[in-house]
XYZ file of N, CA and C in Angstrom:
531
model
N 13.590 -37.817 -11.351
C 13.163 -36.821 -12.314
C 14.253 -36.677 -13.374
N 13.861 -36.935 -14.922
C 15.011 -36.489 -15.375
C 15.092 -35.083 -15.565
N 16.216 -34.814 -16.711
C 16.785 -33.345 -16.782
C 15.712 -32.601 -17.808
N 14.731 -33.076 -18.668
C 14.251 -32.702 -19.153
C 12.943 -32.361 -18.614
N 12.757 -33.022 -17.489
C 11.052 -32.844 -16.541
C 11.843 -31.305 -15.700
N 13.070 -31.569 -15.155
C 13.852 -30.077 -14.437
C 13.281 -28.946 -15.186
N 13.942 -28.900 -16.337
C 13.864 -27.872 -17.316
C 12.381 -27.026 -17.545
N 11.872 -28.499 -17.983
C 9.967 -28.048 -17.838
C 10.156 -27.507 -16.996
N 9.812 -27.499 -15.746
C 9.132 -26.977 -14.237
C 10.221 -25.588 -14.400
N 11.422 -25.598 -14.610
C 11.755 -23.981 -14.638
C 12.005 -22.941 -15.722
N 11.341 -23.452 -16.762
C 11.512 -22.837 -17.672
C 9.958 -21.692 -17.454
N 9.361 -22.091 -17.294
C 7.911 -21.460 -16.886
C 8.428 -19.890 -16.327
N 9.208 -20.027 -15.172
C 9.544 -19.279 -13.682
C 10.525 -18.230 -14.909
N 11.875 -19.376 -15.890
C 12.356 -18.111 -16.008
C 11.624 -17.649 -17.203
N 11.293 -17.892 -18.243
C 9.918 -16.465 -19.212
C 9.361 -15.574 -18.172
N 9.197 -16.166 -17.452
C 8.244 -14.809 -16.627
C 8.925 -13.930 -16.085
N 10.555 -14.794 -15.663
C 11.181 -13.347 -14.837
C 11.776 -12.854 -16.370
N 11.725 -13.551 -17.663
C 12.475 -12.017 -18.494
C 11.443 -11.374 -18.924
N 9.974 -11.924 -19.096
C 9.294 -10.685 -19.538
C 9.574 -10.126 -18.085
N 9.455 -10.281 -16.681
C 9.534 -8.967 -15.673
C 10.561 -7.851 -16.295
N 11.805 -8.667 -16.364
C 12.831 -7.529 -16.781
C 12.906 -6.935 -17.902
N 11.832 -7.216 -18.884
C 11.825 -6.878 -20.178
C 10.877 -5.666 -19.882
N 9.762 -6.045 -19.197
C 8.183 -5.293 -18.389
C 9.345 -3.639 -17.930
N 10.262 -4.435 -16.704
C 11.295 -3.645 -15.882
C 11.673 -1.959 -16.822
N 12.341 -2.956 -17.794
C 13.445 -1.869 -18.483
C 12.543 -1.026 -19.505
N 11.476 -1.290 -20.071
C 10.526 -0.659 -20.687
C 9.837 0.515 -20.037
N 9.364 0.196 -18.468
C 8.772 1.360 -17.866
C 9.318 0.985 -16.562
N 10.230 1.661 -16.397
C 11.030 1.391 -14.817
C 10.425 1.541 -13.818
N 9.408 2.911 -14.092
C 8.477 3.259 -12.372
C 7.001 2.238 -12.778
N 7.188 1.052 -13.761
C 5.592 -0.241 -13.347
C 5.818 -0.406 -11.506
N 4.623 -0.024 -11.420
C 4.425 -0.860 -10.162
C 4.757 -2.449 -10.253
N 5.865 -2.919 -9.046
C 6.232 -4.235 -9.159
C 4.949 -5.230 -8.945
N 4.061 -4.994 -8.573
C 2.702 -5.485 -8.168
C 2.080 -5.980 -9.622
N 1.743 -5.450 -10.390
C 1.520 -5.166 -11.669
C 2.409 -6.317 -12.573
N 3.738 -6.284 -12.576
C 4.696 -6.662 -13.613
C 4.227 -7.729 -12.985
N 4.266 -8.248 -11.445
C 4.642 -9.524 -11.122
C 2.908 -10.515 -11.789
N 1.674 -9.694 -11.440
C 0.453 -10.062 -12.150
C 0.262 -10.886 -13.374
N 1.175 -9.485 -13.842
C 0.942 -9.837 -15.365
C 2.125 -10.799 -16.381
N 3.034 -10.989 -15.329
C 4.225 -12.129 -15.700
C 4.101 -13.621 -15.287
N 3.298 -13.360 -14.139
C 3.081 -14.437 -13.530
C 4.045 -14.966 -12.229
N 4.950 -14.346 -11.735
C 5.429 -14.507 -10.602
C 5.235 -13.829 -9.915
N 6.324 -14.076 -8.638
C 5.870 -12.917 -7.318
C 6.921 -11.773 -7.265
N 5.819 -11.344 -6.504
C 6.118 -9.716 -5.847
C 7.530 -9.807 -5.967
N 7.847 -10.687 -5.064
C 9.528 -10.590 -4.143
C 10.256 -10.947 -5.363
N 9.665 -11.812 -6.221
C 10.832 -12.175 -7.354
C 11.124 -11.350 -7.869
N 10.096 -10.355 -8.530
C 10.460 -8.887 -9.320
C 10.780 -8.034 -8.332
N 10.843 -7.963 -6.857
C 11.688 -6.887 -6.258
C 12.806 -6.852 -6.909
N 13.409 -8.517 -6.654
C 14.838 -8.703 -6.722
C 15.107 -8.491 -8.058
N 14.314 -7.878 -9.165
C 15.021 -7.214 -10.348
C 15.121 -6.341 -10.298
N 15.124 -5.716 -9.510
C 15.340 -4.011 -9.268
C 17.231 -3.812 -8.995
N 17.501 -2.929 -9.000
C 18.960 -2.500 -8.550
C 19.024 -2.893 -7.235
N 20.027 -3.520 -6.975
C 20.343 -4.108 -5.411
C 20.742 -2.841 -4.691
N 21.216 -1.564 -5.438
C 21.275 -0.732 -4.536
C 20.266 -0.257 -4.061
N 19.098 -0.445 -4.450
C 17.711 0.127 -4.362
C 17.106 -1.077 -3.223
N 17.562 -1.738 -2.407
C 16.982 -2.775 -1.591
C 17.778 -3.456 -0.825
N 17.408 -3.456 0.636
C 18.270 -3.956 1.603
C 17.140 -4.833 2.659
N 17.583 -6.439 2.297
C 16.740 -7.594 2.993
C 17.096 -7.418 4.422
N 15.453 -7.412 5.009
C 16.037 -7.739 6.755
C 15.497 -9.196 6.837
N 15.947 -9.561 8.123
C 15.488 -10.732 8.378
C 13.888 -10.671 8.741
N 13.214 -11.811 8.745
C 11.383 -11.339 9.136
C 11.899 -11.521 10.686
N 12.841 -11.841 11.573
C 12.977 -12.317 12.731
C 13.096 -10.973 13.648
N 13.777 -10.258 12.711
C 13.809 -8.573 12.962
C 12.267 -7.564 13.412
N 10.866 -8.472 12.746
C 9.878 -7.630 12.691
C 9.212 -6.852 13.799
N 9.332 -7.561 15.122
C 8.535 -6.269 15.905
C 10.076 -5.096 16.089
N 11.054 -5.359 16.597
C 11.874 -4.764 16.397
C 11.932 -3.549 15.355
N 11.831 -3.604 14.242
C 11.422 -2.668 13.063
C 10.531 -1.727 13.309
N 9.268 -3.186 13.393
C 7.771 -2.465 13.275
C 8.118 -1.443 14.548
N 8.482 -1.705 16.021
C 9.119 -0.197 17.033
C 9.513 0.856 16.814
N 10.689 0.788 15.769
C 11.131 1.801 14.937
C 10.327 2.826 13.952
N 9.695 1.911 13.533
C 8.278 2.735 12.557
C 7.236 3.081 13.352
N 7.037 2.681 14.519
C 5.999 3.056 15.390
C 6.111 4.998 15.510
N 7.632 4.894 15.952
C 8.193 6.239 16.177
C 8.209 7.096 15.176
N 8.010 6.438 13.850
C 7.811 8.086 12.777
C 7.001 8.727 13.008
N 5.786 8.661 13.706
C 4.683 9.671 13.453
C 3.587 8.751 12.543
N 2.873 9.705 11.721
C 2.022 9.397 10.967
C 2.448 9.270 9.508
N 2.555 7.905 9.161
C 3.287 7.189 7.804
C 1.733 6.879 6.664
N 2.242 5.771 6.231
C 1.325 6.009 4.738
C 1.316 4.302 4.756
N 0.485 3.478 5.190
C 0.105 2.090 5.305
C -0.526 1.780 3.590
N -0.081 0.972 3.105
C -0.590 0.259 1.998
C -0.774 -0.644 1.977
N -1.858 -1.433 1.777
C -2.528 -3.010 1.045
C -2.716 -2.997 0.062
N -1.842 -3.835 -1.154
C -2.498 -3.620 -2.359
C -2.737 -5.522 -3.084
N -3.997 -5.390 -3.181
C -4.335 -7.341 -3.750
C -4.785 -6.823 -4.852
N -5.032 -7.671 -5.222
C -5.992 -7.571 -6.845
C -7.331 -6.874 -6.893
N -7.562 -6.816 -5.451
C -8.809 -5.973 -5.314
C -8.919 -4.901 -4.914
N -7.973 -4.632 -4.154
C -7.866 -3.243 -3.452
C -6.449 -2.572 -3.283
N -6.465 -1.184 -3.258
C -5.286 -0.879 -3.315
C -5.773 0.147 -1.747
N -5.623 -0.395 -0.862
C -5.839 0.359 0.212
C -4.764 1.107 0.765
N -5.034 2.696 1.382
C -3.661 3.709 1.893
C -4.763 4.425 2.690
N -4.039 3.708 4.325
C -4.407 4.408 5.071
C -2.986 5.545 6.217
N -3.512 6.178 6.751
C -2.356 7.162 6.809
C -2.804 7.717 8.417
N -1.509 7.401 9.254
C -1.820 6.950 10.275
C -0.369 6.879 11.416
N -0.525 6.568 12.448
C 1.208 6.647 13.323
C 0.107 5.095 13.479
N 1.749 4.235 13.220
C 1.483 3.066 13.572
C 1.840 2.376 15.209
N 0.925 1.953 15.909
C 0.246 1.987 17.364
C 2.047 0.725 17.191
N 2.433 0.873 18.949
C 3.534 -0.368 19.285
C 2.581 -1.235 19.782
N 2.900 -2.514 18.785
C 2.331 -3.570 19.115
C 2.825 -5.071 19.739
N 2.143 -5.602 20.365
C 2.234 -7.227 21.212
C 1.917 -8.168 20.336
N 2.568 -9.151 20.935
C 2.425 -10.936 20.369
C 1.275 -11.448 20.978
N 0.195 -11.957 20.770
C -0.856 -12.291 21.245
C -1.940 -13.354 20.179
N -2.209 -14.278 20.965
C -3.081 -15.163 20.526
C -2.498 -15.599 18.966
N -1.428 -15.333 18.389
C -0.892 -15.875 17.155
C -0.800 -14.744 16.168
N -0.646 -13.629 16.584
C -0.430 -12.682 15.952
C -0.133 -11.556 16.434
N 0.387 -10.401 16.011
C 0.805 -8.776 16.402
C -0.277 -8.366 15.712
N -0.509 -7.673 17.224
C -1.828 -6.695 17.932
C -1.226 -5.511 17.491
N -2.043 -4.468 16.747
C -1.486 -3.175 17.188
C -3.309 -2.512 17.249
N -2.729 -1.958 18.631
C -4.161 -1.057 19.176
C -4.112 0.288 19.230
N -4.355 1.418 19.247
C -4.304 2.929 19.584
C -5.018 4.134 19.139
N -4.283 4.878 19.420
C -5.377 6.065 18.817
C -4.652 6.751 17.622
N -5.218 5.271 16.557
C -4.305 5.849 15.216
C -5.667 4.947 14.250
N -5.646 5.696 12.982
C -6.915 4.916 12.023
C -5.899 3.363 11.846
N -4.863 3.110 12.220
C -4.326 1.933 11.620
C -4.094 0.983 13.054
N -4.819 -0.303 12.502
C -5.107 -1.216 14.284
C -4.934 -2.383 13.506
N -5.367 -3.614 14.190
C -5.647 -4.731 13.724
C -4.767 -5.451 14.414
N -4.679 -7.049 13.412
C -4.076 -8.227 13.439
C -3.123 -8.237 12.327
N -1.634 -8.600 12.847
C -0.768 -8.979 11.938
C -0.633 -10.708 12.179
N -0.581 -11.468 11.033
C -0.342 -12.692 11.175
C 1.740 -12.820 10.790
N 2.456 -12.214 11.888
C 3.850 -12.128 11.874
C 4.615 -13.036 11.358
N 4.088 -13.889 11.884
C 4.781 -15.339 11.631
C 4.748 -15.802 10.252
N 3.550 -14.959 9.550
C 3.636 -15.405 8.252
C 4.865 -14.465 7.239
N 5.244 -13.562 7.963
C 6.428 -12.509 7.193
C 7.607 -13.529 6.939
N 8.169 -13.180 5.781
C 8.970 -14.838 5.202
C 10.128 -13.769 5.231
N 9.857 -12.022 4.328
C 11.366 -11.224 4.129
C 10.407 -9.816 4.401
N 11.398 -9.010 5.138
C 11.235 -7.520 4.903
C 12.406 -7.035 4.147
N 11.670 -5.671 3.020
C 13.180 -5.088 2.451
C 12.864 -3.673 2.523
N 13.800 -2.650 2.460
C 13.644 -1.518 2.846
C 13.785 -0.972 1.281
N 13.032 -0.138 1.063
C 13.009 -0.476 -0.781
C 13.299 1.424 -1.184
N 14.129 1.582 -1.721
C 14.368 3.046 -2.320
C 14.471 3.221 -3.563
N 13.294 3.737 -4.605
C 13.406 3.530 -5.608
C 13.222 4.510 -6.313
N 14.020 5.394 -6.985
C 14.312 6.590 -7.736
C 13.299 6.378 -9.181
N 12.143 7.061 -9.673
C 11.377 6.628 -10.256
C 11.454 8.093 -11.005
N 11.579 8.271 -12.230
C 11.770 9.344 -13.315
C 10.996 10.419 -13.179
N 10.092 10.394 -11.780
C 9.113 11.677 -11.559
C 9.439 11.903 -10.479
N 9.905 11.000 -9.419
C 9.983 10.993 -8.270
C 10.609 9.862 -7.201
N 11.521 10.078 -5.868
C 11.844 8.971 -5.104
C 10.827 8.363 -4.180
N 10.651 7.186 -4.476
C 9.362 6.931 -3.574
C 10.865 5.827 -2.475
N 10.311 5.688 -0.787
C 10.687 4.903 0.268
C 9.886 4.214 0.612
N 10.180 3.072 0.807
C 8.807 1.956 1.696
C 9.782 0.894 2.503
N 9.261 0.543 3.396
C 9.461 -0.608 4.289
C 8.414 -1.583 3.381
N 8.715 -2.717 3.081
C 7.465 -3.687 2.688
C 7.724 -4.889 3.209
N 6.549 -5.663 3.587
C 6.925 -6.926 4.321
C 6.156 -8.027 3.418
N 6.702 -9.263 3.117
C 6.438 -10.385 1.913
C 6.008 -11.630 3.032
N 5.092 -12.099 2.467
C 4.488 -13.413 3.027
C 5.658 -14.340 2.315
N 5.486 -15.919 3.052
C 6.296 -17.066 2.331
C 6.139 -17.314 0.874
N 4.572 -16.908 0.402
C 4.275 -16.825 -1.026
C 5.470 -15.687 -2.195
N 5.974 -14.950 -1.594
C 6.553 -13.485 -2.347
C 5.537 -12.503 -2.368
N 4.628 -12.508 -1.796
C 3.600 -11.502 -2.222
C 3.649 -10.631 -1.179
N 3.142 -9.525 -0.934
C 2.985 -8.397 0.056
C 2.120 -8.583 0.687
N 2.213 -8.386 2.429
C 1.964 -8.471 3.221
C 0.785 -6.678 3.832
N 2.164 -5.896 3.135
C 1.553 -4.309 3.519
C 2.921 -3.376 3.257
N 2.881 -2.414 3.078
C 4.130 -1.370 2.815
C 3.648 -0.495 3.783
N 5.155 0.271 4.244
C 5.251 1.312 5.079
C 5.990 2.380 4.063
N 5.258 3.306 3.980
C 5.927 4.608 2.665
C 6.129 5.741 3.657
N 7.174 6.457 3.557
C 7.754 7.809 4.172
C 6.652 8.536 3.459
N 5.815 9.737 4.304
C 4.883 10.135 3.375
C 5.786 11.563 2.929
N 3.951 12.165 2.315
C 5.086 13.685 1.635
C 4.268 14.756 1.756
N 4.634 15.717 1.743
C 4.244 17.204 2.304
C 3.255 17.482 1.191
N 2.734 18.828 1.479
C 1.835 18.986 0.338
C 2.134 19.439 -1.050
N 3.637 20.087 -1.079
C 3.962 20.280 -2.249
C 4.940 18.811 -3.114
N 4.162 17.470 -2.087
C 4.672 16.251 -2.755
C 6.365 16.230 -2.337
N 6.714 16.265 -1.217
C 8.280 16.224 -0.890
C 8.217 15.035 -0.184
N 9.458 14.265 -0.236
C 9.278 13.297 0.974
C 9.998 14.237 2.377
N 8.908 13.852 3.586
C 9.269 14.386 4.721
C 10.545 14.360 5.133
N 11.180 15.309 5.777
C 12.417 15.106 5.940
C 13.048 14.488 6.990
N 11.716 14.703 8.339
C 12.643 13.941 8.948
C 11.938 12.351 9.234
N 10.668 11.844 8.506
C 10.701 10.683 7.918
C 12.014 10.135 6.745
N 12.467 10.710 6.239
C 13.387 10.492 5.120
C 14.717 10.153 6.258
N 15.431 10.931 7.080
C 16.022 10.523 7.749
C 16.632 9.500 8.171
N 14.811 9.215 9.142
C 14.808 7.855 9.761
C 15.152 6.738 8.734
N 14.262 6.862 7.562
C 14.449 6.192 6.874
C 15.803 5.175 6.385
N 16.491 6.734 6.159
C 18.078 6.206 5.700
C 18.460 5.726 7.172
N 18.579 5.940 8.277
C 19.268 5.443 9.806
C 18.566 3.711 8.935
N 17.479 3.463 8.817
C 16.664 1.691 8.697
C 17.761 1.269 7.898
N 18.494 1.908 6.561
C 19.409 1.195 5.842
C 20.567 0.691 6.918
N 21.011 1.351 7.617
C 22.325 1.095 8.834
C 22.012 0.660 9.536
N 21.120 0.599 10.224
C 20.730 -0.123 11.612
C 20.055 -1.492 11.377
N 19.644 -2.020 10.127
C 18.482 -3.366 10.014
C 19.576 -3.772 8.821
N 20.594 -3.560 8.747
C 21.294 -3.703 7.367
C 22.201 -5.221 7.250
């Protein structure tokens, strides 16, 4: 390959990550979902334009381990968001098993199913101070960069984040760090 076929193939990747950071610095609280859409890369690439203090990578090798930890908050705030749906269901997430090629979680919670684990490439624990408000999430990225599902500390009714979800939260920065 020469240096000029290189260039092609990454010149594409970087326009897209400066409009992200251009997208970024214009409206800081864009949903990264959004920027990454409409730039044309992934999720995970525009995480990583965020403030590194605002994000701490676990390993995916870490995941039921974690997912245990989050089992124990109580009732959290589950998100799916694709191009089609922005699903939030809200729920204590059931401790789940390795089975038949995926994590099972079963219980007496609206949130069940099949995780395909193996496909989790990065988890990051994401804290992001947003000009109205701090939003927290656990989010987990397929090998693609794209999202898998977020775990959000939820919030009281006068919109607070819980406190002693918030807590735990900060213990995930020290303990998965």
């Amino acid at each position: 390959m020469s240096d000029t076929q290189a260039i092609d193939q990454t010149a594409p990747a970087e326009d897209g990550l400066a409009r992200a950071r251009a997208m970024l610095a214009e409206k800081p609280d864009a949903m990264v979902e959004t920027v990454a859409r409409e730039t044309g890369v992934s999720t995970r690439a525009v995480l990583e334009l965020l403030p590194p203090e605002g994000r701490i990578l676990i390993a995916p090798e870490r995941f039921e381990a974690l997912w245990q930890e989050l089992a124990a908050w109580g009732a959290v705030m589950l998100l799916v968001n694709t191009p089609d749906i922005v699903l939030e269901c809200e729920g204590s997430l059931p401790v789940g098993s390795f089975g038949h090629g995926y994590y099972n979680i079963h219980g007496d919670s609206p949130i069940g199913g099949h995780i395909k684990a193996s496909n989790c490439a990065a988890i990051y624990v994401v804290d992001r101070q947003l000009p109205s408000r701090r939003v927290c999430s656990v989010q987990f990225f397929n090998g693609a960069g794209e999202v898998m599902f977020k775990v959000f500390v939820r919030r009281d009714s006068q919109r607070v984040l819980l406190s002693d979800q918030l807590a735990r939260f900060e213990g995930l920065k020290a303990q998965f760090a």
